[in-house]
mmCIF file of C-alpha atoms and ligand atoms in Angstrom:
data_model
loop_
_atom_site.group_PDB
_atom_site.id
_atom_site.type_symbol
_atom_site.label_atom_id
_atom_site.label_comp_id
_atom_site.label_asym_id
_atom_site.label_seq_id
_atom_site.Cartn_x
_atom_site.Cartn_y
_atom_site.Cartn_z
ATOM 1 C CA MET A 253 55.081 198.876 75.024
ATOM 2 C CA ILE A 254 56.076 197.072 71.814
ATOM 3 C CA ASP A 255 58.176 193.919 71.605
ATOM 4 C CA VAL A 256 59.060 192.545 68.217
ATOM 5 C CA VAL A 257 60.596 189.101 68.605
ATOM 6 C CA ASN A 258 62.336 187.252 65.754
ATOM 7 C CA LEU A 259 59.738 188.532 63.329
ATOM 8 C CA CYS A 260 59.762 187.028 59.828
ATOM 9 C CA LYS A 261 57.540 187.354 56.772
ATOM 10 C CA ASP A 262 57.961 185.409 53.579
ATOM 11 C CA TYR A 263 55.908 186.121 50.501
ATOM 12 C CA THR A 264 55.524 183.501 47.832
ATOM 13 C CA LEU A 265 55.453 184.643 44.263
ATOM 14 C CA LYS A 266 54.509 182.594 41.240
ATOM 15 C CA ARG A 267 57.296 183.084 38.749
ATOM 16 C CA LYS A 268 56.120 183.419 35.190
ATOM 17 C CA GLU A 269 58.250 183.283 32.103
ATOM 18 C CA PRO A 270 57.626 186.108 29.637
ATOM 19 C CA GLY A 271 55.279 185.776 26.687
ATOM 20 C CA LEU A 272 52.232 183.673 25.922
ATOM 21 C CA LYS A 273 54.143 180.410 26.044
ATOM 22 C CA GLY A 274 55.420 181.327 29.511
ATOM 23 C CA ALA A 275 51.883 182.117 30.631
ATOM 24 C CA PHE A 276 50.661 178.647 29.569
ATOM 25 C CA LYS A 277 53.698 176.976 31.116
ATOM 26 C CA GLY A 278 53.080 178.931 34.317
ATOM 27 C CA LEU A 279 49.505 177.613 34.467
ATOM 28 C CA VAL A 280 50.674 174.021 34.326
ATOM 29 C CA ASN A 281 53.807 174.283 36.366
ATOM 30 C CA PRO A 282 54.182 177.577 38.221
ATOM 31 C CA GLY A 283 57.668 178.218 39.548
ATOM 32 C CA ILE A 284 57.381 179.369 43.144
ATOM 33 C CA GLU A 285 59.713 182.031 44.418
ATOM 34 C CA LYS A 286 60.016 182.958 48.065
ATOM 35 C CA ILE A 287 60.760 186.522 49.158
ATOM 36 C CA HIS A 288 62.088 186.991 52.663
ATOM 37 C CA ALA A 289 60.561 190.440 53.122
ATOM 38 C CA VAL A 290 61.278 190.502 56.871
ATOM 39 C CA ALA A 291 63.938 188.217 58.291
ATOM 40 C CA ASP A 292 64.404 187.788 62.022
ATOM 41 C CA LEU A 293 63.687 191.304 63.212
ATOM 42 C CA SER A 294 63.767 191.982 66.971
ATOM 43 C CA PHE A 295 63.477 195.248 68.882
ATOM 44 C CA HIS A 296 61.768 196.855 71.842
ATOM 45 C CA ILE A 297 60.012 200.213 71.934
ATOM 46 C CA ASP A 298 59.130 201.972 75.181
ATOM 47 C CA ALA A 299 55.889 203.836 75.867
ATOM 48 C CA GLY A 300 56.058 207.463 74.747
ATOM 49 C CA GLU A 301 58.862 207.043 72.206
ATOM 50 C CA ILE A 302 58.757 208.448 68.674
ATOM 51 C CA VAL A 303 60.791 206.031 66.577
ATOM 52 C CA GLY A 304 61.800 206.620 62.972
ATOM 53 C CA PHE A 305 61.548 203.314 61.119
ATOM 54 C CA ILE A 306 63.450 203.764 57.900
ATOM 55 C CA GLY A 307 65.135 201.924 55.059
ATOM 56 C CA PRO A 308 65.284 201.978 51.261
ATOM 57 C CA ASN A 309 62.389 200.948 48.983
ATOM 58 C CA GLY A 310 61.517 197.301 49.435
ATOM 59 C CA ALA A 311 63.373 197.049 52.769
ATOM 60 C CA GLY A 312 60.345 195.520 54.502
ATOM 61 C CA LYS A 313 59.085 198.551 56.446
ATOM 62 C CA SER A 314 55.439 198.397 55.390
ATOM 63 C CA THR A 315 55.425 194.622 55.835
ATOM 64 C CA THR A 316 56.706 195.064 59.409
ATOM 65 C CA ILE A 317 54.184 197.845 60.153
ATOM 66 C CA LYS A 318 51.381 195.625 58.843
ATOM 67 C CA MET A 319 52.486 192.777 61.128
ATOM 68 C CA MET A 320 52.857 195.134 64.100
ATOM 69 C CA SER A 321 49.350 196.479 63.559
ATOM 70 C CA GLY A 322 47.685 193.093 63.067
ATOM 71 C CA ILE A 323 46.940 193.494 59.340
ATOM 72 C CA LEU A 324 49.343 190.711 58.289
ATOM 73 C CA THR A 325 50.131 187.479 60.113
ATOM 74 C CA PRO A 326 53.857 186.833 60.601
ATOM 75 C CA SER A 327 55.411 183.738 58.989
ATOM 76 C CA SER A 328 57.167 183.277 62.327
ATOM 77 C CA GLY A 329 58.057 185.303 65.377
ATOM 78 C CA SER A 330 55.744 187.553 67.321
ATOM 79 C CA VAL A 331 54.662 191.097 68.099
ATOM 80 C CA LEU A 332 53.630 191.954 71.643
ATOM 81 C CA ILE A 333 51.785 195.184 72.376
ATOM 82 C CA ASN A 334 51.754 195.858 76.107
ATOM 83 C CA GLY A 335 52.669 192.204 76.667
ATOM 84 C CA ALA A 336 49.791 190.787 74.579
ATOM 85 C CA ASP A 337 50.509 188.851 71.390
ATOM 86 C CA ILE A 338 48.764 190.583 68.502
ATOM 87 C CA THR A 339 47.985 187.401 66.567
ATOM 88 C CA LYS A 340 46.551 185.626 69.615
ATOM 89 C CA HIS A 341 44.625 188.562 71.100
ATOM 90 C CA ARG A 342 43.985 190.577 67.974
ATOM 91 C CA LYS A 343 40.642 192.071 68.998
ATOM 92 C CA GLU A 344 41.806 193.478 72.322
ATOM 93 C CA VAL A 345 45.222 194.547 71.084
ATOM 94 C CA VAL A 346 43.841 196.416 68.071
ATOM 95 C CA ARG A 347 41.973 198.746 70.457
ATOM 96 C CA ASN A 348 45.353 200.054 71.574
ATOM 97 C CA ILE A 349 46.558 200.665 68.038
ATOM 98 C CA GLY A 350 46.020 203.311 65.395
ATOM 99 C CA VAL A 351 47.456 202.998 61.928
ATOM 100 C CA VAL A 352 47.708 205.347 58.954
ATOM 101 C CA PHE A 353 49.067 204.573 55.510
ATOM 102 C CA GLY A 354 49.873 207.736 53.586
ATOM 103 C CA GLN A 355 49.383 205.914 50.290
ATOM 104 C CA ARG A 356 46.018 204.370 51.052
ATOM 105 C CA THR A 357 43.020 205.629 52.989
ATOM 106 C CA GLN A 358 41.181 203.677 55.654
ATOM 107 C CA LEU A 359 38.207 205.973 55.237
ATOM 108 C CA ASN A 360 35.134 205.138 53.235
ATOM 109 C CA TRP A 361 35.244 206.999 49.878
ATOM 110 C CA ASP A 362 31.462 207.252 49.711
ATOM 111 C CA LEU A 363 30.906 208.829 53.112
ATOM 112 C CA ARG A 364 31.444 212.317 54.361
ATOM 113 C CA LEU A 365 34.414 212.544 56.714
ATOM 114 C CA GLY A 366 32.169 213.128 59.732
ATOM 115 C CA GLU A 367 30.084 210.068 58.837
ATOM 116 C CA SER A 368 33.232 207.939 58.780
ATOM 117 C CA PHE A 369 34.118 209.291 62.207
ATOM 118 C CA GLU A 370 30.619 208.509 63.526
ATOM 119 C CA LEU A 371 30.937 204.976 62.199
ATOM 120 C CA LEU A 372 34.223 204.496 64.049
ATOM 121 C CA LYS A 373 32.650 205.976 67.168
ATOM 122 C CA HIS A 374 30.090 203.167 67.094
ATOM 123 C CA ILE A 375 32.585 200.443 66.195
ATOM 124 C CA TYR A 376 34.876 201.375 69.086
ATOM 125 C CA GLN A 377 31.929 202.349 71.338
ATOM 126 C CA ILE A 378 33.472 205.687 72.105
ATOM 127 C CA ASP A 379 31.697 207.798 74.680
ATOM 128 C CA GLN A 380 30.141 210.976 73.139
ATOM 129 C CA LYS A 381 32.018 213.223 75.578
ATOM 130 C CA ASP A 382 35.365 211.587 74.808
ATOM 131 C CA TYR A 383 34.576 211.738 71.096
ATOM 132 C CA ASP A 384 33.754 215.463 71.219
ATOM 133 C CA ARG A 385 36.865 216.199 73.276
ATOM 134 C CA THR A 386 39.102 214.263 70.863
ATOM 135 C CA ILE A 387 37.599 216.003 67.828
ATOM 136 C CA ASP A 388 38.073 219.427 69.485
ATOM 137 C CA GLU A 389 41.636 218.613 70.463
ATOM 138 C CA LEU A 390 42.605 217.327 67.028
ATOM 139 C CA ASP A 391 40.740 220.161 65.312
ATOM 140 C CA SER A 392 42.934 222.654 67.148
ATOM 141 C CA ILE A 393 46.023 220.975 65.683
ATOM 142 C CA LEU A 394 44.840 219.947 62.222
ATOM 143 C CA GLY A 395 41.818 222.165 61.496
ATOM 144 C CA ILE A 396 39.580 219.212 60.735
ATOM 145 C CA LYS A 397 36.153 220.782 61.329
ATOM 146 C CA GLU A 398 36.250 222.769 58.092
ATOM 147 C CA ILE A 399 36.331 219.562 56.066
ATOM 148 C CA ILE A 400 34.170 217.345 58.255
ATOM 149 C CA ASN A 401 31.149 217.594 55.958
ATOM 150 C CA GLN A 402 33.068 216.911 52.792
ATOM 151 C CA PRO A 403 32.851 213.511 51.082
ATOM 152 C CA VAL A 404 36.189 211.696 51.328
ATOM 153 C CA ARG A 405 36.143 211.158 47.555
ATOM 154 C CA GLN A 406 36.321 214.927 46.949
ATOM 155 C CA MET A 407 39.182 215.617 49.341
ATOM 156 C CA SER A 408 42.668 216.684 48.404
ATOM 157 C CA LEU A 409 45.505 214.387 49.447
ATOM 158 C CA GLY A 410 46.459 216.581 52.421
ATOM 159 C CA GLN A 411 42.850 216.806 53.631
ATOM 160 C CA ARG A 412 42.431 213.057 53.286
ATOM 161 C CA VAL A 413 45.596 212.340 55.299
ATOM 162 C CA LYS A 414 44.377 214.718 58.019
ATOM 163 C CA GLY A 415 41.093 212.821 58.034
ATOM 164 C CA ASP A 416 42.917 209.501 58.306
ATOM 165 C CA LEU A 417 45.019 210.807 61.208
ATOM 166 C CA VAL A 418 41.961 211.923 63.157
ATOM 167 C CA ALA A 419 40.193 208.629 62.383
ATOM 168 C CA SER A 420 43.179 206.690 63.707
ATOM 169 C CA MET A 421 43.166 208.653 66.975
ATOM 170 C CA LEU A 422 39.424 208.608 67.776
ATOM 171 C CA HIS A 423 39.664 205.567 70.057
ATOM 172 C CA SER A 424 42.710 207.105 71.807
ATOM 173 C CA PRO A 425 45.188 204.361 70.936
ATOM 174 C CA LYS A 426 48.384 204.106 72.930
ATOM 175 C CA VAL A 427 50.392 203.256 69.841
ATOM 176 C CA LEU A 428 50.216 204.948 66.452
ATOM 177 C CA PHE A 429 51.813 203.423 63.359
ATOM 178 C CA LEU A 430 52.361 205.905 60.550
ATOM 179 C CA ASP A 431 53.556 204.508 57.232
ATOM 180 C CA GLU A 432 54.747 207.378 55.021
ATOM 181 C CA PRO A 433 52.122 209.834 56.260
ATOM 182 C CA THR A 434 53.892 212.834 54.698
ATOM 183 C CA ILE A 435 54.194 211.391 51.190
ATOM 184 C CA GLY A 436 53.019 213.897 48.607
ATOM 185 C CA LEU A 437 52.108 216.572 51.143
ATOM 186 C CA ASP A 438 52.924 220.240 50.628
ATOM 187 C CA VAL A 439 55.153 222.076 53.089
ATOM 188 C CA SER A 440 52.385 223.463 55.277
ATOM 189 C CA SER A 441 50.509 220.136 55.477
ATOM 190 C CA LYS A 442 53.786 218.439 56.383
ATOM 191 C CA TYR A 443 54.316 221.030 59.067
ATOM 192 C CA ALA A 444 50.787 220.435 60.445
ATOM 193 C CA LEU A 445 51.361 216.706 60.460
ATOM 194 C CA ARG A 446 54.671 216.997 62.319
ATOM 195 C CA LYS A 447 52.987 219.275 64.845
ATOM 196 C CA PHE A 448 50.208 216.713 65.230
ATOM 197 C CA ILE A 449 52.720 213.928 65.961
ATOM 198 C CA LYS A 450 54.585 216.068 68.498
ATOM 199 C CA GLU A 451 51.385 217.161 70.213
ATOM 200 C CA ILE A 452 49.749 213.753 70.574
ATOM 201 C CA ASN A 453 53.043 212.378 71.834
ATOM 202 C CA LYS A 454 53.250 215.154 74.408
ATOM 203 C CA LEU A 455 49.582 215.420 75.390
ATOM 204 C CA ARG A 456 48.644 211.751 75.318
ATOM 205 C CA GLN A 457 52.043 210.079 75.576
ATOM 206 C CA THR A 458 51.177 208.206 72.381
ATOM 207 C CA THR A 459 53.989 205.961 71.179
ATOM 208 C CA VAL A 460 54.664 206.671 67.496
ATOM 209 C CA ILE A 461 56.389 204.494 64.912
ATOM 210 C CA LEU A 462 56.995 206.522 61.803
ATOM 211 C CA THR A 463 58.076 205.370 58.369
ATOM 212 C CA THR A 464 59.199 208.104 56.030
ATOM 213 C CA HIS A 465 61.589 208.918 53.216
ATOM 214 C CA ASP A 466 61.606 212.556 54.296
ATOM 215 C CA LEU A 467 64.703 213.217 56.359
ATOM 216 C CA GLY A 468 63.148 216.434 57.676
ATOM 217 C CA ASP A 469 60.458 214.347 59.420
ATOM 218 C CA ILE A 470 63.150 212.297 61.130
ATOM 219 C CA GLN A 471 65.230 215.282 62.143
ATOM 220 C CA GLU A 472 62.193 217.104 63.496
ATOM 221 C CA LEU A 473 60.562 214.230 65.349
ATOM 222 C CA CYS A 474 62.698 211.212 66.130
ATOM 223 C CA GLU A 475 65.313 210.764 68.801
ATOM 224 C CA ARG A 476 65.600 207.105 67.940
ATOM 225 C CA LEU A 477 66.087 205.475 64.556
ATOM 226 C CA ILE A 478 65.662 201.909 63.430
ATOM 227 C CA ILE A 479 67.153 201.323 59.991
ATOM 228 C CA ILE A 480 66.362 198.111 58.134
ATOM 229 C CA ASN A 481 67.429 196.807 54.740
ATOM 230 C CA HIS A 482 66.523 193.510 53.015
ATOM 231 C CA GLY A 483 64.270 192.797 55.999
ATOM 232 C CA VAL A 484 67.088 192.811 58.542
ATOM 233 C CA MET A 485 68.171 195.295 61.173
ATOM 234 C CA MET A 486 70.983 197.630 60.141
ATOM 235 C CA GLU A 487 70.923 200.152 62.960
ATOM 236 C CA ASP A 488 68.937 200.724 66.124
ATOM 237 C CA GLY A 489 69.808 203.614 68.392
ATOM 238 C CA ASN A 490 69.821 207.244 69.258
ATOM 239 C CA LEU A 491 69.924 209.422 66.125
ATOM 240 C CA SER A 492 72.908 211.505 67.221
ATOM 241 C CA GLU A 493 74.794 208.406 68.431
ATOM 242 C CA ILE A 494 74.246 206.751 65.050
ATOM 243 C CA VAL A 495 75.485 209.898 63.320
ATOM 244 C CA ASP A 496 78.552 209.955 65.613
ATOM 245 C CA ARG A 497 79.317 206.303 65.013
ATOM 246 C CA ILE A 498 78.761 206.153 61.258
ATOM 247 C CA ALA A 499 80.254 209.554 60.531
ATOM 248 C CA PRO A 500 82.694 210.339 63.398
ATOM 249 C CA TYR A 501 84.184 213.300 61.561
ATOM 250 C CA LYS A 502 83.589 216.962 60.809
ATOM 251 C CA THR A 503 84.903 219.228 58.095
ATOM 252 C CA LEU A 504 86.334 222.633 58.845
ATOM 253 C CA VAL A 505 86.067 225.116 55.983
ATOM 254 C CA VAL A 506 88.611 227.915 56.228
ATOM 255 C CA GLU A 507 88.887 231.049 54.137
ATOM 256 C CA PHE A 508 92.370 232.604 54.152
ATOM 257 C CA TYR A 509 93.418 236.066 53.012
ATOM 258 C CA ASP A 510 95.557 234.553 50.272
ATOM 259 C CA GLU A 511 95.766 231.357 48.270
ATOM 260 C CA LYS A 512 98.389 229.619 50.404
ATOM 261 C CA ALA A 513 96.646 227.070 52.612
ATOM 262 C CA PRO A 514 98.864 225.459 55.246
ATOM 263 C CA GLU A 515 98.549 221.913 56.613
ATOM 264 C CA ALA A 516 97.545 221.474 60.257
ATOM 265 C CA ASN A 517 97.940 218.753 62.875
ATOM 266 C CA PHE A 518 95.421 215.902 63.330
ATOM 267 C CA CYS A 519 93.467 216.685 60.165
ATOM 268 C CA GLU A 520 93.568 216.131 56.451
ATOM 269 C CA MET A 521 93.192 218.849 53.819
ATOM 270 C CA ILE A 522 90.593 217.338 51.492
ATOM 271 C CA GLU A 523 89.964 220.286 49.197
ATOM 272 C CA HIS A 524 91.747 223.494 48.280
ATOM 273 C CA SER A 525 90.464 226.004 45.798
ATOM 274 C CA GLY A 526 91.478 229.665 45.704
ATOM 275 C CA ASN A 527 91.471 231.118 49.194
ATOM 276 C CA ILE A 528 89.352 228.326 50.638
ATOM 277 C CA ALA A 529 90.513 224.993 52.053
ATOM 278 C CA LYS A 530 88.598 222.138 53.685
ATOM 279 C CA TYR A 531 90.065 220.129 56.562
ATOM 280 C CA LYS A 532 88.494 216.851 57.611
ATOM 281 C CA PHE A 533 89.131 215.699 61.174
ATOM 282 C CA MET A 534 88.012 212.890 63.474
ATOM 283 C CA LYS A 535 86.017 214.204 66.429
ATOM 284 C CA LYS A 536 87.959 211.961 68.819
ATOM 285 C CA ASP A 537 91.372 213.334 67.699
ATOM 286 C CA THR A 538 90.980 217.087 67.877
ATOM 287 C CA THR A 539 88.612 220.050 67.852
ATOM 288 C CA ALA A 540 87.882 222.750 65.310
ATOM 289 C CA ALA A 541 89.242 225.330 67.786
ATOM 290 C CA ASP A 542 92.620 223.548 67.953
ATOM 291 C CA ILE A 543 92.883 223.341 64.168
ATOM 292 C CA ILE A 544 91.996 227.028 63.812
ATOM 293 C CA ALA A 545 94.619 227.935 66.432
ATOM 294 C CA ASP A 546 97.183 225.797 64.616
ATOM 295 C CA LEU A 547 96.368 227.268 61.186
ATOM 296 C CA SER A 548 96.304 230.860 62.362
ATOM 297 C CA LYS A 549 99.932 230.520 63.510
ATOM 298 C CA ARG A 550 100.833 229.855 59.867
ATOM 299 C CA GLN A 551 98.376 232.020 57.898
ATOM 300 C CA THR A 552 95.877 234.804 58.557
ATOM 301 C CA ILE A 553 92.341 233.432 58.616
ATOM 302 C CA LYS A 554 89.451 235.462 57.253
ATOM 303 C CA ASP A 555 86.483 233.204 58.008
ATOM 304 C CA VAL A 556 85.595 229.670 59.154
ATOM 305 C CA SER A 557 82.592 227.343 59.133
ATOM 306 C CA ILE A 558 82.027 223.748 60.162
ATOM 307 C CA GLU A 559 80.276 221.069 58.100
ATOM 308 C CA GLU A 560 78.863 218.213 60.145
ATOM 309 C CA ALA A 561 77.749 214.909 58.702
ATOM 310 C CA GLY A 562 73.976 215.076 58.531
ATOM 311 C CA ILE A 563 71.326 212.442 58.518
ATOM 312 C CA ASP A 564 71.499 212.311 54.718
ATOM 313 C CA ASP A 565 75.151 211.179 54.927
ATOM 314 C CA ILE A 566 74.139 208.499 57.419
ATOM 315 C CA ILE A 567 71.354 207.296 55.183
ATOM 316 C CA LYS A 568 73.699 207.083 52.207
ATOM 317 C CA ILE A 569 76.197 205.007 54.193
ATOM 318 C CA ALA A 570 73.604 202.825 55.940
ATOM 319 C CA TYR A 571 71.612 202.203 52.737
ATOM 320 C CA GLY A 572 74.843 201.327 50.943
ATOM 321 C CA HIS A 573 74.604 204.043 48.265
HETATM 322 N N1 LIG B 723 51.819 191.219 48.910
HETATM 323 C C1 LIG B 723 53.067 190.977 48.523
HETATM 324 N N2 LIG B 723 53.363 189.871 47.783
HETATM 325 C C2 LIG B 723 54.616 189.605 47.393
HETATM 326 N N3 LIG B 723 55.680 190.377 47.703
HETATM 327 C C3 LIG B 723 55.466 191.482 48.436
HETATM 328 C C4 LIG B 723 54.138 191.851 48.881
HETATM 329 N N4 LIG B 723 54.249 192.995 49.592
HETATM 330 C C5 LIG B 723 55.539 193.335 49.588
HETATM 331 N N5 LIG B 723 56.278 192.432 48.900
HETATM 332 C C6 LIG B 723 57.752 192.440 48.709
HETATM 333 O O1 LIG B 723 58.356 192.440 49.994
HETATM 334 C C7 LIG B 723 59.464 193.319 50.038
HETATM 335 C C8 LIG B 723 59.246 194.367 51.131
HETATM 336 O O2 LIG B 723 58.190 195.225 50.760
HETATM 337 P P1 LIG B 723 57.659 196.410 51.678
HETATM 338 O O3 LIG B 723 56.429 196.967 51.052
HETATM 339 O O4 LIG B 723 57.540 195.934 53.084
HETATM 340 O O5 LIG B 723 58.881 197.460 51.580
HETATM 341 P P2 LIG B 723 59.008 198.954 52.134
HETATM 342 O O6 LIG B 723 60.235 198.978 52.993
HETATM 343 O O7 LIG B 723 57.747 199.408 52.750
HETATM 344 O O8 LIG B 723 59.333 199.785 50.812
HETATM 345 P P3 LIG B 723 58.856 201.263 50.335
HETATM 346 O O9 LIG B 723 59.851 202.236 50.924
HETATM 347 O O10 LIG B 723 59.000 201.206 48.852
HETATM 348 O O11 LIG B 723 57.468 201.490 50.795
HETATM 349 C C9 LIG B 723 59.616 193.897 48.639
HETATM 350 O O12 LIG B 723 60.571 193.109 47.969
HETATM 351 C C10 LIG B 723 58.228 193.716 48.034
HETATM 352 O O13 LIG B 723 58.317 193.536 46.650
HETATM 353 MG MG1 LIG B 724 56.349 200.876 52.294
#
């Protein structure tokens, strides 16, 4: 469905020295600085996938999304949607694409939401029946009809994002790019948005590429993760496989009846305080059950729990924090 091939984007910045003198100097002889925002990115996404596209601030996510959705032209490399190059066949390809930026609306501030929808209906020449069906379907997920007569300017952030989501789906695109759609949303709006993504993926087999800094979004929605940093690929794979590879360990927390905590085979005691000790072990070496069996031969155990590395640990390691 989507092929990104050796994609690069450089931005040129005019460097200016500080102060008035620097400003004059910059006018005469501007120093040019090149930023390699995206550097040789390649990946393939199949139809019907929901892919989490993540990375720290400034990693190049939005730049990549803009190139994938035809808003920015790549410096080199290409993006193919269903085999068609987006820069060469922009008009046709864009019909298969929807895009939402959580930080910026694509709707007209001066129109009522419904008027914006009508406008898009004409632009994309959407059949009235299809239009009505789509609105009904999306209304059942997002509750859009109650705000359809409201001017976009007067909407709350959550209402505006809902409006943007519906607008992006009116022409039934096969691919939906969502760049930080949950930013600034309250818990229930976030929940509605996640439900929306799941439903359109299930009902319409829409392929979704999602950028977010909210790990809950990823955990809830994405089986696959692409992690980039400094414009280059860091990780691409199944979420649980990435977790297993980057953090191939678990921690067993054991509460004993007294303060003596014994050692056990194939694990390392990493913490011991009062009656509680923590044992870190590699998943390939042993199991929690074996360690518990081993420990209980030496001491009476009162309680146990297991701490697994979560996505936040992965992010910390992959982002280099
Ligand atoms: N129009 C532009 N002109 C010059 N530099 C830009 C422009 N847009 C982005 N950049 C730079 O390119 C790099 C990548 O920016 P981008 O917006 O793609 O990052 P991002 O991964 O989306 O970050 P965030 O998580 O903060 O949204 C950054 O160093 C940014 O400063
Ligand atoms: Mg961004």
